[in-house]
Amino acid sequence: MRITFRLALDHARSSRRRGQRETLWAVALPQPTAEDLAVSSEFGRRLEEAMESLPEKSRLVLLLSTMDGHSLEEVAELLQVPLGTVKSRLHSARKRLAERLR
């Protein structure tokens, strides 16, 4: 009985979150100005340079987890390294990126 209740509760929460996400996507965003585009372009260039400066192993972990949306466990499995190594590389990559983007 308890399992059924928890499954129903999880389903209700999931449906509510899905509805909120869909509502947020449906809202029209304001059109960016030329200044917004210039700032975005400059930041994109700086981000790309900072990413290229990262060691390849750290950059790969960061891209797989952040950009591709893989869980840390999936990244560890894909790269065939321990989970702790993935966490360490991700932490150091984020730290280096933050330092370079200041």
Coordinates of N, CA and C in Angstrom, one line a residue:
M1 N 0.8 -1.2 0.0 CA 0.0 0.0 0.0 C 0.9 1.3 0.0
R2 N 1.9 1.2 0.8 CA 2.8 2.4 0.9 C 3.5 2.7 -0.4
I3 N 4.0 1.6 -1.0 CA 4.6 1.7 -2.3 C 3.7 2.4 -3.4
T4 N 2.5 1.9 -3.4 CA 1.5 2.5 -4.4 C 1.3 4.0 -4.1
F5 N 1.2 4.3 -2.8 CA 1.0 5.7 -2.4 C 2.2 6.6 -2.9
R6 N 3.4 6.1 -2.6 CA 4.6 6.8 -3.0 C 4.7 7.0 -4.5
L7 N 4.4 5.9 -5.3 CA 4.4 6.0 -6.7 C 3.4 7.0 -7.2
A8 N 2.2 7.0 -6.7 CA 1.2 8.0 -7.1 C 1.7 9.4 -6.7
L9 N 2.3 9.6 -5.6 CA 2.8 10.9 -5.2 C 3.9 11.4 -6.1
D10 N 4.8 10.5 -6.5 CA 5.9 10.8 -7.4 C 5.3 11.2 -8.8
H11 N 4.3 10.5 -9.2 CA 3.7 10.8 -10.5 C 3.0 12.1 -10.5
A12 N 2.3 12.5 -9.4 CA 1.7 13.8 -9.3 C 2.7 14.9 -9.3
R13 N 3.8 14.7 -8.6 CA 4.8 15.7 -8.5 C 5.5 15.9 -9.9
S14 N 5.7 14.8 -10.6 CA 6.4 14.8 -11.9 C 5.4 15.6 -12.9
S15 N 4.2 15.3 -12.8 CA 3.2 15.9 -13.7 C 3.2 17.4 -13.5
R16 N 3.2 17.8 -12.2 CA 3.1 19.2 -11.9 C 4.4 20.0 -12.4
R17 N 5.6 19.3 -12.2 CA 6.8 19.9 -12.7 C 6.8 20.1 -14.2
R18 N 6.3 19.0 -14.9 CA 6.3 19.1 -16.3 C 5.4 20.2 -16.8
G19 N 4.3 20.4 -16.1 CA 3.4 21.5 -16.4 C 4.0 22.9 -16.2
Q20 N 4.8 23.0 -15.2 CA 5.5 24.2 -14.9 C 6.5 24.5 -16.0
R21 N 7.3 23.5 -16.4 CA 8.3 23.6 -17.4 C 7.7 24.1 -18.7
E22 N 6.6 23.4 -19.1 CA 5.9 23.7 -20.4 C 5.3 25.1 -20.3
T23 N 4.9 25.6 -19.2 CA 4.3 26.9 -19.1 C 5.5 28.0 -19.2
L24 N 6.6 27.7 -18.6 CA 7.7 28.6 -18.8 C 8.2 28.7 -20.2
W25 N 8.2 27.6 -20.9 CA 8.6 27.6 -22.3 C 7.6 28.4 -23.2
A26 N 6.4 28.4 -22.8 CA 5.3 29.0 -23.6 C 5.3 30.5 -23.5
V27 N 5.9 31.1 -22.5 CA 5.9 32.5 -22.3 C 6.9 33.1 -23.3
A28 N 6.4 34.2 -23.9 CA 7.2 34.8 -25.0 C 8.3 35.6 -24.3
L29 N 9.6 35.4 -24.8 CA 10.7 36.2 -24.2 C 10.9 37.5 -24.9
P30 N 11.4 38.5 -24.2 CA 11.6 39.8 -24.9 C 12.7 39.6 -25.9
Q31 N 12.6 40.4 -27.0 CA 13.6 40.4 -28.1 C 14.9 41.0 -27.6
P32 N 16.1 40.4 -27.8 CA 17.3 40.9 -27.3 C 17.7 42.2 -28.1
T33 N 18.3 43.1 -27.5 CA 18.8 44.3 -28.1 C 20.2 44.0 -28.7
A34 N 20.7 45.0 -29.5 CA 22.0 44.8 -30.1 C 23.1 44.8 -29.0
E35 N 22.9 45.5 -28.0 CA 23.8 45.5 -26.8 C 23.8 44.1 -26.2
D36 N 22.7 43.5 -26.0 CA 22.5 42.2 -25.4 C 23.3 41.1 -26.3
L37 N 23.1 41.3 -27.6 CA 23.8 40.3 -28.5 C 25.3 40.5 -28.4
A38 N 25.8 41.7 -28.4 CA 27.2 41.9 -28.3 C 27.8 41.4 -27.0
V39 N 27.1 41.6 -25.9 CA 27.6 41.1 -24.6 C 27.6 39.5 -24.6
S40 N 26.5 39.0 -25.2 CA 26.4 37.5 -25.3 C 27.5 36.9 -26.1
S41 N 27.8 37.6 -27.2 CA 28.8 37.1 -28.2 C 30.2 37.2 -27.5
E42 N 30.5 38.3 -26.8 CA 31.7 38.5 -26.1 C 31.9 37.4 -25.0
F43 N 30.8 37.1 -24.2 CA 30.9 36.1 -23.2 C 31.1 34.7 -23.8
G44 N 30.4 34.5 -24.9 CA 30.6 33.2 -25.6 C 32.0 33.0 -26.1
R45 N 32.6 34.0 -26.5 CA 34.0 33.9 -27.0 C 34.9 33.6 -25.8
R46 N 34.7 34.4 -24.7 CA 35.5 34.2 -23.5 C 35.3 32.8 -22.9
L47 N 34.1 32.3 -22.9 CA 33.8 30.9 -22.4 C 34.5 29.9 -23.3
E48 N 34.5 30.1 -24.6 CA 35.1 29.1 -25.5 C 36.6 29.1 -25.2
E49 N 37.2 30.2 -25.0 CA 38.7 30.3 -24.7 C 39.0 29.6 -23.4
A50 N 38.1 29.9 -22.4 CA 38.3 29.3 -21.1 C 38.2 27.8 -21.2
M51 N 37.2 27.3 -21.9 CA 37.0 25.8 -22.1 C 38.2 25.2 -22.8
E52 N 38.8 25.9 -23.8 CA 39.9 25.3 -24.5 C 41.2 25.3 -23.6
S53 N 41.2 26.1 -22.6 CA 42.4 26.2 -21.7 C 42.4 25.1 -20.7
L54 N 41.2 24.4 -20.5 CA 41.1 23.3 -19.5 C 41.9 22.1 -20.0
P55 N 42.4 21.3 -19.1 CA 42.9 20.0 -19.5 C 41.9 19.2 -20.1
E56 N 42.3 18.3 -21.1 CA 41.3 17.6 -21.9 C 40.4 16.7 -21.0
K57 N 41.0 16.0 -20.0 CA 40.2 15.1 -19.2 C 39.1 15.9 -18.4
S58 N 39.5 17.1 -17.9 CA 38.5 17.9 -17.1 C 37.4 18.5 -18.0
R59 N 37.9 18.9 -19.2 CA 36.9 19.5 -20.2 C 35.9 18.4 -20.6
L60 N 36.4 17.2 -20.8 CA 35.5 16.1 -21.2 C 34.4 15.8 -20.2
V61 N 34.8 15.8 -18.9 CA 33.9 15.5 -17.8 C 32.9 16.6 -17.7
L62 N 33.4 17.9 -17.8 CA 32.5 19.0 -17.8 C 31.5 19.0 -18.9
L63 N 31.9 18.7 -20.1 CA 31.0 18.7 -21.3 C 30.0 17.6 -21.1
L64 N 30.4 16.4 -20.7 CA 29.5 15.3 -20.6 C 28.4 15.5 -19.6
S65 N 28.8 16.1 -18.4 CA 27.9 16.2 -17.3 C 27.0 17.5 -17.5
T66 N 27.6 18.6 -17.9 CA 26.8 19.8 -18.0 C 26.1 20.0 -19.3
M67 N 26.8 19.8 -20.4 CA 26.2 20.1 -21.7 C 25.3 18.9 -22.2
D68 N 25.8 17.7 -22.1 CA 25.1 16.5 -22.6 C 24.1 16.0 -21.5
G69 N 24.2 16.5 -20.3 CA 23.2 16.1 -19.3 C 23.4 14.7 -18.7
H70 N 24.5 14.1 -18.8 CA 24.8 12.8 -18.2 C 24.9 13.0 -16.7
S71 N 24.5 11.9 -16.0 CA 24.7 11.9 -14.5 C 26.2 11.6 -14.3
L72 N 26.7 11.9 -13.1 CA 28.1 11.6 -12.7 C 28.4 10.2 -12.9
E73 N 27.4 9.3 -12.5 CA 27.6 7.9 -12.6 C 27.8 7.5 -14.1
E74 N 27.0 8.1 -14.9 CA 27.0 7.8 -16.4 C 28.4 8.2 -16.9
V75 N 28.8 9.4 -16.5 CA 30.1 9.9 -17.0 C 31.2 8.9 -16.6
A76 N 31.2 8.5 -15.3 CA 32.2 7.6 -14.8 C 32.2 6.3 -15.6
E77 N 31.0 5.8 -16.0 CA 30.9 4.6 -16.8 C 31.4 4.8 -18.2
L78 N 31.0 5.9 -18.8 CA 31.5 6.2 -20.2 C 33.0 6.3 -20.2
L79 N 33.6 7.0 -19.3 CA 35.1 7.2 -19.3 C 35.8 6.1 -18.6
Q80 N 35.1 5.2 -18.0 CA 35.7 4.0 -17.3 C 36.7 4.5 -16.3
V81 N 36.3 5.4 -15.4 CA 37.0 5.9 -14.3 C 36.2 5.9 -13.0
P82 N 36.8 5.9 -11.9 CA 35.9 5.9 -10.6 C 35.1 7.2 -10.5
L83 N 34.0 7.0 -9.8 CA 33.1 8.2 -9.6 C 33.8 9.3 -8.9
G84 N 34.6 9.0 -7.9 CA 35.4 10.1 -7.2 C 36.3 10.9 -8.1
T85 N 36.8 10.2 -9.1 CA 37.7 10.9 -10.1 C 36.8 11.9 -10.9
V86 N 35.6 11.4 -11.3 CA 34.7 12.3 -12.1 C 34.4 13.5 -11.3
K87 N 34.0 13.3 -10.0 CA 33.7 14.5 -9.1 C 34.8 15.4 -9.0
S88 N 36.0 14.9 -8.8 CA 37.2 15.7 -8.6 C 37.5 16.5 -9.9
R89 N 37.4 15.9 -11.0 CA 37.7 16.6 -12.3 C 36.6 17.7 -12.6
L90 N 35.4 17.3 -12.2 CA 34.3 18.3 -12.4 C 34.5 19.5 -11.5
H91 N 34.9 19.3 -10.3 CA 35.1 20.4 -9.4 C 36.2 21.3 -9.8
S92 N 37.3 20.7 -10.2 CA 38.5 21.5 -10.7 C 38.2 22.2 -12.0
A93 N 37.4 21.6 -12.9 CA 37.1 22.3 -14.1 C 36.2 23.5 -13.9
R94 N 35.2 23.3 -13.0 CA 34.3 24.5 -12.7 C 35.1 25.6 -12.0
K95 N 36.0 25.2 -11.1 CA 36.8 26.2 -10.4 C 37.7 27.0 -11.4
R96 N 38.4 26.3 -12.3 CA 39.2 26.9 -13.3 C 38.4 27.8 -14.2
L97 N 37.3 27.3 -14.6 CA 36.4 28.2 -15.5 C 36.0 29.5 -14.8
A98 N 35.6 29.3 -13.5 CA 35.2 30.5 -12.8 C 36.3 31.5 -12.7
E99 N 37.5 31.0 -12.4 CA 38.7 31.9 -12.3 C 39.0 32.6 -13.6
R100 N 38.9 31.9 -14.7 CA 39.2 32.5 -16.0 C 38.1 33.5 -16.5
L101 N 36.9 33.3 -16.0 CA 35.8 34.1 -16.5 C 35.6 35.4 -15.6
R102 N 36.4 35.5 -14.6 CA 36.2 36.7 -13.8 C 36.8 37.9 -14.4

